[in-house]
PDB file of C-alpha atoms in Angstrom:
ATOM      1  CA  MET A 479    -103.303  43.135 113.231  1.00 50.00           C
ATOM      2  CA  THR A 480    -104.820  41.592 110.102  1.00 54.00           C
ATOM      3  CA  GLN A 481    -107.399  42.997 107.737  1.00 50.00           C
ATOM      4  CA  ASP A 482    -110.090  40.804 109.308  1.00 54.00           C
ATOM      5  CA  ASP A 483    -109.337  42.281 112.708  1.00 55.00           C
ATOM      6  CA  ILE A 484    -109.728  45.809 111.369  1.00 58.00           C
ATOM      7  CA  ASP A 485    -113.063  44.902 109.749  1.00 78.00           C
ATOM      8  CA  ILE A 486    -114.752  44.400 113.120  1.00 86.00           C
ATOM      9  CA  ILE A 487    -114.576  48.098 113.930  1.00 89.00           C
ATOM     10  CA  GLY A 488    -117.963  49.765 113.536  1.00 89.00           C
ATOM     11  CA  LYS A 489    -119.925  46.493 113.557  1.00 92.00           C
ATOM     12  CA  ASN A 490    -122.777  45.698 115.897  1.00 92.00           C
ATOM     13  CA  VAL A 491    -122.134  43.269 118.717  1.00 93.00           C
ATOM     14  CA  LYS A 492    -124.624  40.611 119.841  1.00 91.00           C
ATOM     15  CA  ASP A 493    -124.263  37.829 122.310  1.00 88.00           C
ATOM     16  CA  MET A 494    -124.442  34.217 121.170  1.00 87.00           C
ATOM     17  CA  TYR A 495    -128.154  34.126 122.050  1.00 84.00           C
ATOM     18  CA  GLY A 496    -129.052  37.084 119.780  1.00 83.00           C
ATOM     19  CA  THR A 497    -129.277  39.951 122.291  1.00 85.00           C
ATOM     20  CA  PHE A 498    -127.913  43.276 121.034  1.00 88.00           C
ATOM     21  CA  MET A 499    -125.015  44.611 123.142  1.00 89.00           C
ATOM     22  CA  GLY A 500    -123.501  47.615 121.319  1.00 91.00           C
ATOM     23  CA  LYS A 501    -121.053  48.638 118.617  1.00 92.00           C
ATOM     24  CA  VAL A 502    -117.301  48.123 118.235  1.00 93.00           C
ATOM     25  CA  VAL A 503    -115.502  51.446 118.679  1.00 92.00           C
ATOM     26  CA  GLY A 504    -111.814  50.441 118.550  1.00 91.00           C
ATOM     27  CA  THR A 505    -109.139  48.000 119.688  1.00 89.00           C
ATOM     28  CA  ILE A 506    -106.155  47.972 122.036  1.00 90.00           C
ATOM     29  CA  THR A 507    -103.119  46.144 120.675  1.00 88.00           C
ATOM     30  CA  ASP A 508     -99.870  44.783 122.107  1.00 87.00           C
ATOM     31  CA  ILE A 509     -96.363  45.800 120.969  1.00 87.00           C
ATOM     32  CA  ASP A 510     -96.370  42.978 118.414  1.00 85.00           C
ATOM     33  CA  GLY A 511     -99.648  44.203 116.885  1.00 83.00           C
ATOM     34  CA  SER A 512    -101.924  41.499 118.344  1.00 86.00           C
ATOM     35  CA  ILE A 513    -105.257  42.694 119.676  1.00 88.00           C
ATOM     36  CA  GLN A 514    -105.637  42.465 123.442  1.00 89.00           C
ATOM     37  CA  SER A 515    -109.122  43.919 123.945  1.00 91.00           C
ATOM     38  CA  VAL A 516    -111.941  45.538 121.997  1.00 92.00           C
ATOM     39  CA  GLY A 517    -113.845  48.656 123.051  1.00 92.00           C
ATOM     40  CA  ILE A 518    -117.628  48.312 122.717  1.00 92.00           C
ATOM     41  CA  ASP A 519    -120.089  51.174 123.123  1.00 91.00           C
ATOM     42  CA  CYS A 520    -122.892  49.662 125.222  1.00 87.00           C
ATOM     43  CA  GLY A 521    -125.081  52.770 125.424  1.00 82.00           C
ATOM     44  CA  SER A 522    -126.092  53.630 128.967  1.00 77.00           C
ATOM     45  CA  GLN A 523    -123.626  51.042 130.318  1.00 80.00           C
ATOM     46  CA  GLY A 524    -120.800  53.037 128.773  1.00 86.00           C
ATOM     47  CA  LEU A 525    -117.676  51.920 126.920  1.00 89.00           C
ATOM     48  CA  GLN A 526    -116.616  48.429 127.924  1.00 89.00           C
ATOM     49  CA  GLN A 527    -113.342  46.633 127.217  1.00 91.00           C
ATOM     50  CA  ILE A 528    -113.924  43.037 126.110  1.00 91.00           C
ATOM     51  CA  GLN A 529    -111.150  40.499 125.631  1.00 91.00           C
ATOM     52  CA  TYR A 530    -110.561  39.789 121.986  1.00 92.00           C
ATOM     53  CA  GLU A 531    -110.836  36.010 122.490  1.00 91.00           C
ATOM     54  CA  GLN A 532    -114.469  36.511 123.506  1.00 91.00           C
ATOM     55  CA  LEU A 533    -115.435  37.980 120.109  1.00 92.00           C
ATOM     56  CA  VAL A 534    -116.050  36.153 116.850  1.00 90.00           C
ATOM     57  CA  ALA A 535    -116.682  38.044 113.611  1.00 88.00           C
ATOM     58  CA  GLN A 536    -119.535  36.667 111.503  1.00 86.00           C
ATOM     59  CA  ASN A 537    -120.501  38.564 108.332  1.00 82.00           C
ATOM     60  CA  ASP A 538    -121.808  41.967 109.418  1.00 86.00           C
ATOM     61  CA  VAL A 539    -122.053  41.245 113.149  1.00 91.00           C
ATOM     62  CA  VAL A 540    -119.641  40.387 115.956  1.00 92.00           C
ATOM     63  CA  ILE A 541    -120.669  37.582 118.312  1.00 92.00           C
ATOM     64  CA  TYR A 542    -119.848  37.946 121.994  1.00 92.00           C
ATOM     65  CA  ILE A 543    -119.038  34.704 123.906  1.00 92.00           C
ATOM     66  CA  PRO A 544    -119.490  34.773 127.705  1.00 91.00           C
ATOM     67  CA  LYS A 545    -116.383  34.339 129.830  1.00 91.00           C
ATOM     68  CA  TRP A 546    -117.883  31.455 131.792  1.00 91.00           C
ATOM     69  CA  ARG A 547    -118.330  29.493 128.572  1.00 92.00           C
ATOM     70  CA  LEU A 548    -114.713  29.878 127.508  1.00 93.00           C
ATOM     71  CA  ASP A 549    -113.382  28.998 130.952  1.00 93.00           C
ATOM     72  CA  SER A 550    -115.593  25.930 131.310  1.00 93.00           C
ATOM     73  CA  GLN A 551    -114.691  24.658 127.837  1.00 93.00           C
ATOM     74  CA  ARG A 552    -110.997  25.075 128.608  1.00 93.00           C
ATOM     75  CA  LEU A 553    -111.410  23.236 131.916  1.00 93.00           C
ATOM     76  CA  ILE A 554    -113.316  20.340 130.355  1.00 93.00           C
ATOM     77  CA  ARG A 555    -110.811  20.006 127.530  1.00 93.00           C
ATOM     78  CA  GLU A 556    -107.767  19.969 129.842  1.00 92.00           C
ATOM     79  CA  LYS A 557    -109.366  17.583 132.313  1.00 91.00           C
ATOM     80  CA  GLN A 558    -110.396  15.131 129.604  1.00 91.00           C
ATOM     81  CA  LEU A 559    -106.860  15.134 128.169  1.00 91.00           C
ATOM     82  CA  THR A 560    -105.302  14.614 131.608  1.00 88.00           C
ATOM     83  CA  LEU A 561    -107.630  11.690 132.331  1.00 89.00           C
ATOM     84  CA  ARG A 562    -106.840  10.047 128.981  1.00 88.00           C
ATOM     85  CA  ARG A 563    -103.126  10.304 129.690  1.00 87.00           C
ATOM     86  CA  LEU A 564    -103.518   8.852 133.159  1.00 85.00           C
ATOM     87  CA  LYS A 565    -105.467   5.893 131.785  1.00 85.00           C
ATOM     88  CA  ALA A 566    -102.837   5.328 129.103  1.00 83.00           C
ATOM     89  CA  LEU A 567    -100.097   5.469 131.741  1.00 81.00           C
ATOM     90  CA  ILE A 568    -101.876   2.899 133.899  1.00 80.00           C
ATOM     91  CA  ASP A 569    -102.274   0.579 130.909  1.00 81.00           C
ATOM     92  CA  ILE A 570     -98.563   0.850 130.093  1.00 79.00           C
ATOM     93  CA  VAL A 571     -97.551   0.005 133.660  1.00 76.00           C
ATOM     94  CA  SER A 572     -99.977  -2.921 133.825  1.00 78.00           C
ATOM     95  CA  GLU A 573     -98.457  -4.368 130.664  1.00 74.00           C
ATOM     96  CA  ASN A 574     -94.846  -3.875 131.794  1.00 69.00           C
ATOM     97  CA  ASP A 575     -93.979  -3.749 135.506  1.00 66.00           C
ATOM     98  CA  ASP A 576     -90.377  -2.758 134.742  1.00 64.00           C
ATOM     99  CA  MET A 577     -91.565   0.715 133.713  1.00 64.00           C
ATOM    100  CA  LYS A 578     -93.300   1.363 137.036  1.00 68.00           C
ATOM    101  CA  ALA A 579     -90.415   3.401 138.469  1.00 68.00           C
ATOM    102  CA  ASP A 580     -90.147   5.581 135.359  1.00 68.00           C
ATOM    103  CA  ALA A 581     -93.894   6.107 135.172  1.00 71.00           C
ATOM    104  CA  GLU A 582     -94.128   7.215 138.794  1.00 76.00           C
ATOM    105  CA  ILE A 583     -92.683  10.646 138.003  1.00 74.00           C
ATOM    106  CA  ILE A 584     -95.133  11.286 135.172  1.00 77.00           C
ATOM    107  CA  HIS A 585     -97.964   9.950 137.294  1.00 77.00           C
ATOM    108  CA  GLU A 586     -97.280  12.509 140.029  1.00 81.00           C
ATOM    109  CA  LYS A 587     -97.173  15.245 137.400  1.00 82.00           C
ATOM    110  CA  TYR A 588    -100.655  14.379 136.120  1.00 81.00           C
ATOM    111  CA  LYS A 589    -102.015  14.097 139.653  1.00 82.00           C
ATOM    112  CA  SER A 590    -100.744  17.592 140.492  1.00 84.00           C
ATOM    113  CA  LYS A 591    -102.370  18.815 137.280  1.00 86.00           C
ATOM    114  CA  LEU A 592    -105.696  17.406 138.422  1.00 86.00           C
ATOM    115  CA  VAL A 593    -105.309  19.192 141.764  1.00 86.00           C
ATOM    116  CA  SER A 594    -104.754  22.537 140.030  1.00 87.00           C
ATOM    117  CA  LEU A 595    -107.741  21.870 137.759  1.00 89.00           C
ATOM    118  CA  ASP A 596    -109.885  21.193 140.820  1.00 88.00           C
ATOM    119  CA  GLU A 597    -109.095  24.676 142.123  1.00 88.00           C
ATOM    120  CA  THR A 598    -110.029  26.186 138.763  1.00 90.00           C
ATOM    121  CA  GLU A 599    -113.177  24.083 138.716  1.00 91.00           C
ATOM    122  CA  SER A 600    -114.370  25.477 142.058  1.00 91.00           C
ATOM    123  CA  GLN A 601    -113.956  29.025 140.729  1.00 92.00           C
ATOM    124  CA  ILE A 602    -115.880  28.209 137.550  1.00 94.00           C
ATOM    125  CA  LYS A 603    -118.699  26.637 139.557  1.00 93.00           C
ATOM    126  CA  ALA A 604    -119.011  29.833 141.581  1.00 93.00           C
ATOM    127  CA  LYS A 605    -119.233  31.854 138.356  1.00 92.00           C
ATOM    128  CA  LEU A 606    -121.896  29.537 136.959  1.00 94.00           C
ATOM    129  CA  GLU A 607    -124.031  29.851 140.086  1.00 94.00           C
ATOM    130  CA  ALA A 608    -123.680  33.647 140.028  1.00 94.00           C
ATOM    131  CA  ARG A 609    -124.704  33.722 136.380  1.00 93.00           C
ATOM    132  CA  LEU A 610    -127.737  31.540 137.067  1.00 94.00           C
ATOM    133  CA  THR A 611    -128.815  34.017 139.734  1.00 95.00           C
ATOM    134  CA  GLU A 612    -128.509  36.893 137.250  1.00 93.00           C
ATOM    135  CA  LEU A 613    -130.516  34.999 134.642  1.00 93.00           C
ATOM    136  CA  ASP A 614    -133.247  34.272 137.165  1.00 95.00           C
ATOM    137  CA  GLU A 615    -133.515  37.984 137.984  1.00 95.00           C
ATOM    138  CA  GLN A 616    -133.728  38.817 134.274  1.00 93.00           C
ATOM    139  CA  THR A 617    -136.543  36.324 133.819  1.00 93.00           C
ATOM    140  CA  LYS A 618    -138.485  37.856 136.710  1.00 95.00           C
ATOM    141  CA  SER A 619    -137.990  41.378 135.295  1.00 94.00           C
ATOM    142  CA  ALA A 620    -139.165  40.336 131.827  1.00 93.00           C
ATOM    143  CA  LYS A 621    -142.280  38.660 133.227  1.00 94.00           C
ATOM    144  CA  MET A 622    -143.027  41.728 135.340  1.00 95.00           C
ATOM    145  CA  LEU A 623    -142.807  43.987 132.291  1.00 94.00           C
ATOM    146  CA  LEU A 624    -145.132  41.705 130.347  1.00 94.00           C
ATOM    147  CA  PHE A 625    -147.670  41.545 133.163  1.00 95.00           C
ATOM    148  CA  ASP A 626    -147.643  45.316 133.678  1.00 95.00           C
ATOM    149  CA  ALA A 627    -148.152  45.864 129.945  1.00 93.00           C
ATOM    150  CA  LYS A 628    -151.131  43.511 130.057  1.00 93.00           C
ATOM    151  CA  VAL A 629    -152.655  45.494 132.922  1.00 94.00           C
ATOM    152  CA  GLN A 630    -152.146  48.749 130.997  1.00 94.00           C
ATOM    153  CA  PHE A 631    -153.758  47.214 127.937  1.00 92.00           C
ATOM    154  CA  LYS A 632    -156.811  46.040 129.912  1.00 93.00           C
ATOM    155  CA  SER A 633    -157.179  49.471 131.480  1.00 94.00           C
ATOM    156  CA  ASN A 634    -157.077  51.116 128.009  1.00 92.00           C
ATOM    157  CA  GLU A 635    -153.810  52.947 128.769  1.00 93.00           C
ATOM    158  CA  ILE A 636    -151.904  51.467 125.812  1.00 91.00           C
ATOM    159  CA  SER A 637    -153.021  50.137 122.464  1.00 93.00           C
ATOM    160  CA  GLU A 638    -153.092  46.513 121.448  1.00 92.00           C
ATOM    161  CA  THR A 639    -150.196  47.096 119.037  1.00 93.00           C
ATOM    162  CA  THR A 640    -147.994  48.406 121.852  1.00 94.00           C
ATOM    163  CA  PHE A 641    -148.933  45.463 124.035  1.00 93.00           C
ATOM    164  CA  GLU A 642    -148.035  42.978 121.289  1.00 94.00           C
ATOM    165  CA  THR A 643    -144.665  44.710 120.843  1.00 94.00           C
ATOM    166  CA  VAL A 644    -143.914  44.418 124.567  1.00 93.00           C
ATOM    167  CA  LYS A 645    -145.045  40.804 124.510  1.00 93.00           C
ATOM    168  CA  SER A 646    -142.776  39.949 121.575  1.00 93.00           C
ATOM    169  CA  CYS A 647    -139.711  41.638 123.119  1.00 91.00           C
ATOM    170  CA  THR A 648    -140.155  40.102 126.569  1.00 93.00           C
ATOM    171  CA  ASN A 649    -140.713  36.639 125.114  1.00 93.00           C
ATOM    172  CA  GLU A 650    -137.505  37.017 123.136  1.00 91.00           C
ATOM    173  CA  VAL A 651    -135.602  37.931 126.303  1.00 90.00           C
ATOM    174  CA  ILE A 652    -137.092  34.962 128.165  1.00 93.00           C
ATOM    175  CA  GLU A 653    -136.154  32.656 125.295  1.00 92.00           C
ATOM    176  CA  HIS A 654    -132.531  33.842 125.337  1.00 91.00           C
ATOM    177  CA  VAL A 655    -132.346  33.399 129.091  1.00 92.00           C
ATOM    178  CA  THR A 656    -133.809  29.900 128.803  1.00 93.00           C
ATOM    179  CA  HIS A 657    -131.184  28.877 126.228  1.00 93.00           C
ATOM    180  CA  GLU A 658    -128.308  30.180 128.339  1.00 92.00           C
ATOM    181  CA  THR A 659    -129.688  28.504 131.469  1.00 94.00           C
ATOM    182  CA  ALA A 660    -129.936  25.177 129.637  1.00 94.00           C
ATOM    183  CA  GLU A 661    -126.352  25.496 128.409  1.00 93.00           C
ATOM    184  CA  ILE A 662    -125.090  26.226 131.928  1.00 94.00           C
ATOM    185  CA  SER A 663    -126.907  23.138 133.212  1.00 94.00           C
ATOM    186  CA  ASN A 664    -125.282  21.073 130.457  1.00 94.00           C
ATOM    187  CA  VAL A 665    -121.827  22.364 131.403  1.00 94.00           C
ATOM    188  CA  LYS A 666    -122.428  21.572 135.069  1.00 93.00           C
ATOM    189  CA  SER A 667    -123.438  17.993 134.251  1.00 93.00           C
ATOM    190  CA  ARG A 668    -120.315  17.484 132.098  1.00 93.00           C
ATOM    191  CA  ILE A 669    -118.111  18.761 134.921  1.00 92.00           C
ATOM    192  CA  ALA A 670    -119.848  16.405 137.360  1.00 91.00           C
ATOM    193  CA  ASP A 671    -119.230  13.441 135.029  1.00 91.00           C
ATOM    194  CA  LEU A 672    -115.540  14.302 134.884  1.00 90.00           C
ATOM    195  CA  GLU A 673    -115.408  14.402 138.681  1.00 88.00           C
ATOM    196  CA  LEU A 674    -116.701  10.830 138.792  1.00 88.00           C
ATOM    197  CA  GLU A 675    -114.054   9.715 136.311  1.00 85.00           C
ATOM    198  CA  VAL A 676    -111.340  11.348 138.418  1.00 83.00           C
ATOM    199  CA  GLN A 677    -112.583   9.543 141.542  1.00 83.00           C
ATOM    200  CA  GLU A 678    -112.614   6.210 139.737  1.00 81.00           C
ATOM    201  CA  ILE A 679    -109.104   6.561 138.369  1.00 76.00           C
ATOM    202  CA  THR A 680    -107.538   7.926 141.564  1.00 72.00           C
ATOM    203  CA  ALA A 681    -109.335   5.567 143.976  1.00 68.00           C
ATOM    204  CA  PRO A 682    -107.326   2.589 145.291  1.00 60.00           C
ATOM    205  CA  PRO A 683    -107.945  -0.634 143.363  1.00 54.00           C
ATOM    206  CA  GLN A 684    -110.528  -2.965 144.829  1.00 52.00           C
ATOM    207  CA  GLN A 685    -108.231  -5.960 144.336  1.00 49.00           C
ATOM    208  CA  HIS A 686    -106.056  -5.010 147.297  1.00 47.00           C
ATOM    209  CA  ILE A 687    -109.097  -4.681 149.495  1.00 45.00           C
ATOM    210  CA  GLN A 688    -110.361  -8.089 148.441  1.00 50.00           C
ATOM    211  CA  GLU A 689    -106.963  -9.691 149.046  1.00 52.00           C
ATOM    212  CA  SER A 690    -106.779  -8.229 152.539  1.00 49.00           C
ATOM    213  CA  ALA A 691    -110.280  -9.488 153.262  1.00 47.00           C
ATOM    214  CA  VAL A 692    -109.345 -12.994 152.097  1.00 50.00           C
ATOM    215  CA  SER A 693    -106.187 -13.008 154.205  1.00 52.00           C
ATOM    216  CA  TYR A 694    -108.200 -11.934 157.233  1.00 46.00           C
ATOM    217  CA  LEU A 695    -110.662 -14.772 156.709  1.00 50.00           C
ATOM    218  CA  GLU A 696    -107.836 -17.278 156.322  1.00 52.00           C
ATOM    219  CA  THR A 697    -106.217 -16.249 159.611  1.00 49.00           C
ATOM    220  CA  SER A 698    -109.481 -16.325 161.516  1.00 47.00           C
ATOM    221  CA  GLU A 699    -110.430 -19.854 160.318  1.00 48.00           C
ATOM    222  CA  PRO A 700    -108.448 -21.765 163.011  1.00 48.00           C
ATOM    223  CA  GLN A 701    -110.151 -19.688 165.676  1.00 49.00           C
ATOM    224  CA  GLN A 702    -113.524 -20.582 164.265  1.00 48.00           C
ATOM    225  CA  THR A 703    -112.541 -24.300 164.192  1.00 47.00           C
ATOM    226  CA  VAL A 704    -111.511 -24.274 167.829  1.00 47.00           C
ATOM    227  CA  GLN A 705    -114.701 -22.572 168.846  1.00 51.00           C
ATOM    228  CA  THR A 706    -116.854 -25.161 167.081  1.00 49.00           C
ATOM    229  CA  ILE A 707    -115.341 -28.150 169.008  1.00 56.00           C
ATOM    230  CA  LEU A 708    -117.741 -29.320 171.710  1.00 53.00           C
ATOM    231  CA  PRO A 709    -116.446 -30.402 175.193  1.00 55.00           C
ATOM    232  CA  GLU A 710    -116.116 -34.170 175.755  1.00 58.00           C
ATOM    233  CA  ALA A 711    -118.259 -36.050 178.234  1.00 54.00           C
ATOM    234  CA  PRO A 712    -116.568 -36.981 181.567  1.00 56.00           C
ATOM    235  CA  THR A 713    -115.261 -40.569 181.781  1.00 58.00           C
ATOM    236  CA  ASP A 714    -115.148 -40.900 185.635  1.00 55.00           C
ATOM    237  CA  PRO A 715    -118.074 -42.807 187.151  1.00 54.00           C
ATOM    238  CA  ILE A 716    -120.632 -40.723 188.955  1.00 51.00           C
ATOM    239  CA  THR A 717    -121.089 -41.900 192.560  1.00 51.00           C
ATOM    240  CA  THR A 718    -124.349 -41.222 194.318  1.00 49.00           C
ATOM    241  CA  THR A 719    -125.274 -41.845 197.963  1.00 50.00           C
ATOM    242  CA  ILE A 720    -127.962 -44.512 198.297  1.00 49.00           C
ATOM    243  CA  PRO A 721    -129.688 -44.867 201.671  1.00 50.00           C
ATOM    244  CA  SER A 722    -129.018 -48.130 203.464  1.00 49.00           C
ATOM    245  CA  GLU A 723    -132.662 -48.801 204.308  1.00 51.00           C
ATOM    246  CA  PRO A 724    -135.520 -48.270 201.889  1.00 50.00           C
ATOM    247  CA  ILE A 725    -137.953 -45.595 202.844  1.00 49.00           C
ATOM    248  CA  GLU A 726    -141.424 -46.963 203.131  1.00 51.00           C
ATOM    249  CA  ALA A 727    -144.305 -44.649 202.492  1.00 48.00           C
ATOM    250  CA  GLU A 728    -147.298 -44.916 204.849  1.00 51.00           C
ATOM    251  CA  ALA A 729    -150.186 -46.527 203.050  1.00 51.00           C
ATOM    252  CA  MET A 730    -153.262 -44.373 203.133  1.00 56.00           C
ATOM    253  CA  PRO A 731    -156.681 -46.004 202.753  1.00 56.00           C
ATOM    254  CA  ILE A 732    -158.381 -45.255 199.519  1.00 56.00           C
ATOM    255  CA  PRO A 733    -161.969 -44.141 200.072  1.00 56.00           C
ATOM    256  CA  GLU A 734    -164.662 -46.150 198.326  1.00 57.00           C
ATOM    257  CA  PRO A 735    -166.995 -44.351 195.940  1.00 55.00           C
ATOM    258  CA  PRO A 736    -170.429 -43.546 197.439  1.00 54.00           C
ATOM    259  CA  THR A 737    -173.435 -45.692 196.507  1.00 53.00           C
ATOM    260  CA  LEU A 738    -176.528 -44.503 194.702  1.00 49.00           C
ATOM    261  CA  SER A 739    -178.669 -44.517 197.843  1.00 49.00           C
ATOM    262  CA  GLU A 740    -176.159 -42.386 199.700  1.00 49.00           C
ATOM    263  CA  VAL A 741    -176.038 -39.909 196.898  1.00 46.00           C
ATOM    264  CA  SER A 742    -179.814 -39.626 196.789  1.00 47.00           C
ATOM    265  CA  ALA A 743    -180.048 -39.338 200.573  1.00 47.00           C
ATOM    266  CA  THR A 744    -177.551 -36.592 200.832  1.00 51.00           C
ATOM    267  CA  PHE A 745    -178.877 -34.622 197.878  1.00 48.00           C
ATOM    268  CA  PRO A 746    -181.001 -31.707 199.191  1.00 52.00           C
ATOM    269  CA  GLU A 747    -184.668 -31.513 198.210  1.00 54.00           C
ATOM    270  CA  PRO A 748    -185.995 -28.405 196.517  1.00 52.00           C
ATOM    271  CA  PRO A 749    -187.951 -25.983 198.726  1.00 53.00           C
ATOM    272  CA  GLN A 750    -191.773 -26.226 198.650  1.00 54.00           C
ATOM    273  CA  GLN A 751    -194.062 -23.250 198.312  1.00 51.00           C
ATOM    274  CA  VAL A 752    -195.769 -22.348 201.545  1.00 49.00           C
ATOM    275  CA  THR A 753    -199.214 -20.712 201.388  1.00 49.00           C
ATOM    276  CA  GLN A 754    -200.414 -18.694 204.315  1.00 51.00           C
ATOM    277  CA  GLU A 755    -203.965 -19.558 205.446  1.00 49.00           C
ATOM    278  CA  THR A 756    -206.111 -17.360 207.605  1.00 50.00           C
ATOM    279  CA  PRO A 757    -207.501 -19.304 210.631  1.00 50.00           C
ATOM    280  CA  LYS A 758    -211.314 -19.792 210.731  1.00 49.00           C
ATOM    281  CA  GLU A 759    -211.665 -19.197 214.407  1.00 50.00           C
ATOM    282  CA  ASN A 760    -210.887 -15.605 213.884  1.00 54.00           C
ATOM    283  CA  ASP A 761    -213.885 -15.419 211.574  1.00 53.00           C
ATOM    284  CA  ASP A 762    -216.157 -17.056 214.147  1.00 58.00           C
ATOM    285  CA  ASP A 763    -215.123 -14.627 216.854  1.00 62.00           C
ATOM    286  CA  TRP A 764    -215.889 -11.727 214.598  1.00 55.00           C
ATOM    287  CA  LEU A 765    -219.452 -13.001 213.899  1.00 60.00           C
ATOM    288  CA  ALA A 766    -220.106 -13.549 217.596  1.00 64.00           C
ATOM    289  CA  ARG A 767    -219.103 -10.024 218.416  1.00 65.00           C
ATOM    290  CA  MET A 768    -221.366  -8.698 215.738  1.00 60.00           C
ATOM    291  CA  GLU A 769    -224.408 -10.638 217.048  1.00 59.00           C
ATOM    292  CA  ALA A 770    -223.774  -9.516 220.599  1.00 61.00           C
ATOM    293  CA  GLN A 771    -223.968  -5.911 219.524  1.00 55.00           C
TER     294      GLN A 771
END
């Protein structure tokens, strides 16, 4: 244990976003004197043991670094180094084919390293999602406190000074949560980019696929040539049965067109209007009967 390690005892602890956590009470050391963990008095949460690698001493305060941040940084660093070595190995083999057998052993070693890093990556992703859920709950709680304080202020239960204090504290909490959420999103995007690089470097080269496609087209060309040949016309003469005697068709007389007089004679005349007339003799009989009376 060095003098700097002893100086952290009694100092306040804050997270890397500025939130107060507690005060350093003491340390637990290994047989060689190196610090394993640090005891921090967190008030109502009790005494918590934090790994020493998660603490950084800065002036009169100790900064706490979340575990997810350390694990994700370690994963990204190891994966980037493994990918760089794989690319270098591929370049060496492409320049000298004689070293392919020797490079195969190292290549399998790096591939197994990537597999183990994938398992660690899945665990880190689960931690990141769990932390995002916690941060979302903290944001909801802070907003609820601010809204309730506003209601109390409007109902004249608290003073304006108290309301402004609550507003300042809750906004500070929301700001810290927003910064941590943005950093988690950045880490997730960097991990996703590394996944794409791993897929590109471990995927089979496209050259082999193109060669196989070309070979397939070359073998299928004769078949296409045969199919495009059209059948030849038959050379044997075509014999048809011709009747010995010609068939004569009975001549039918062609009717002559009707003349103008025939057309006018056969055309019907329009009907004429018939007017009904009352006979006069009926009138005379009526007058005779009247005179007789």
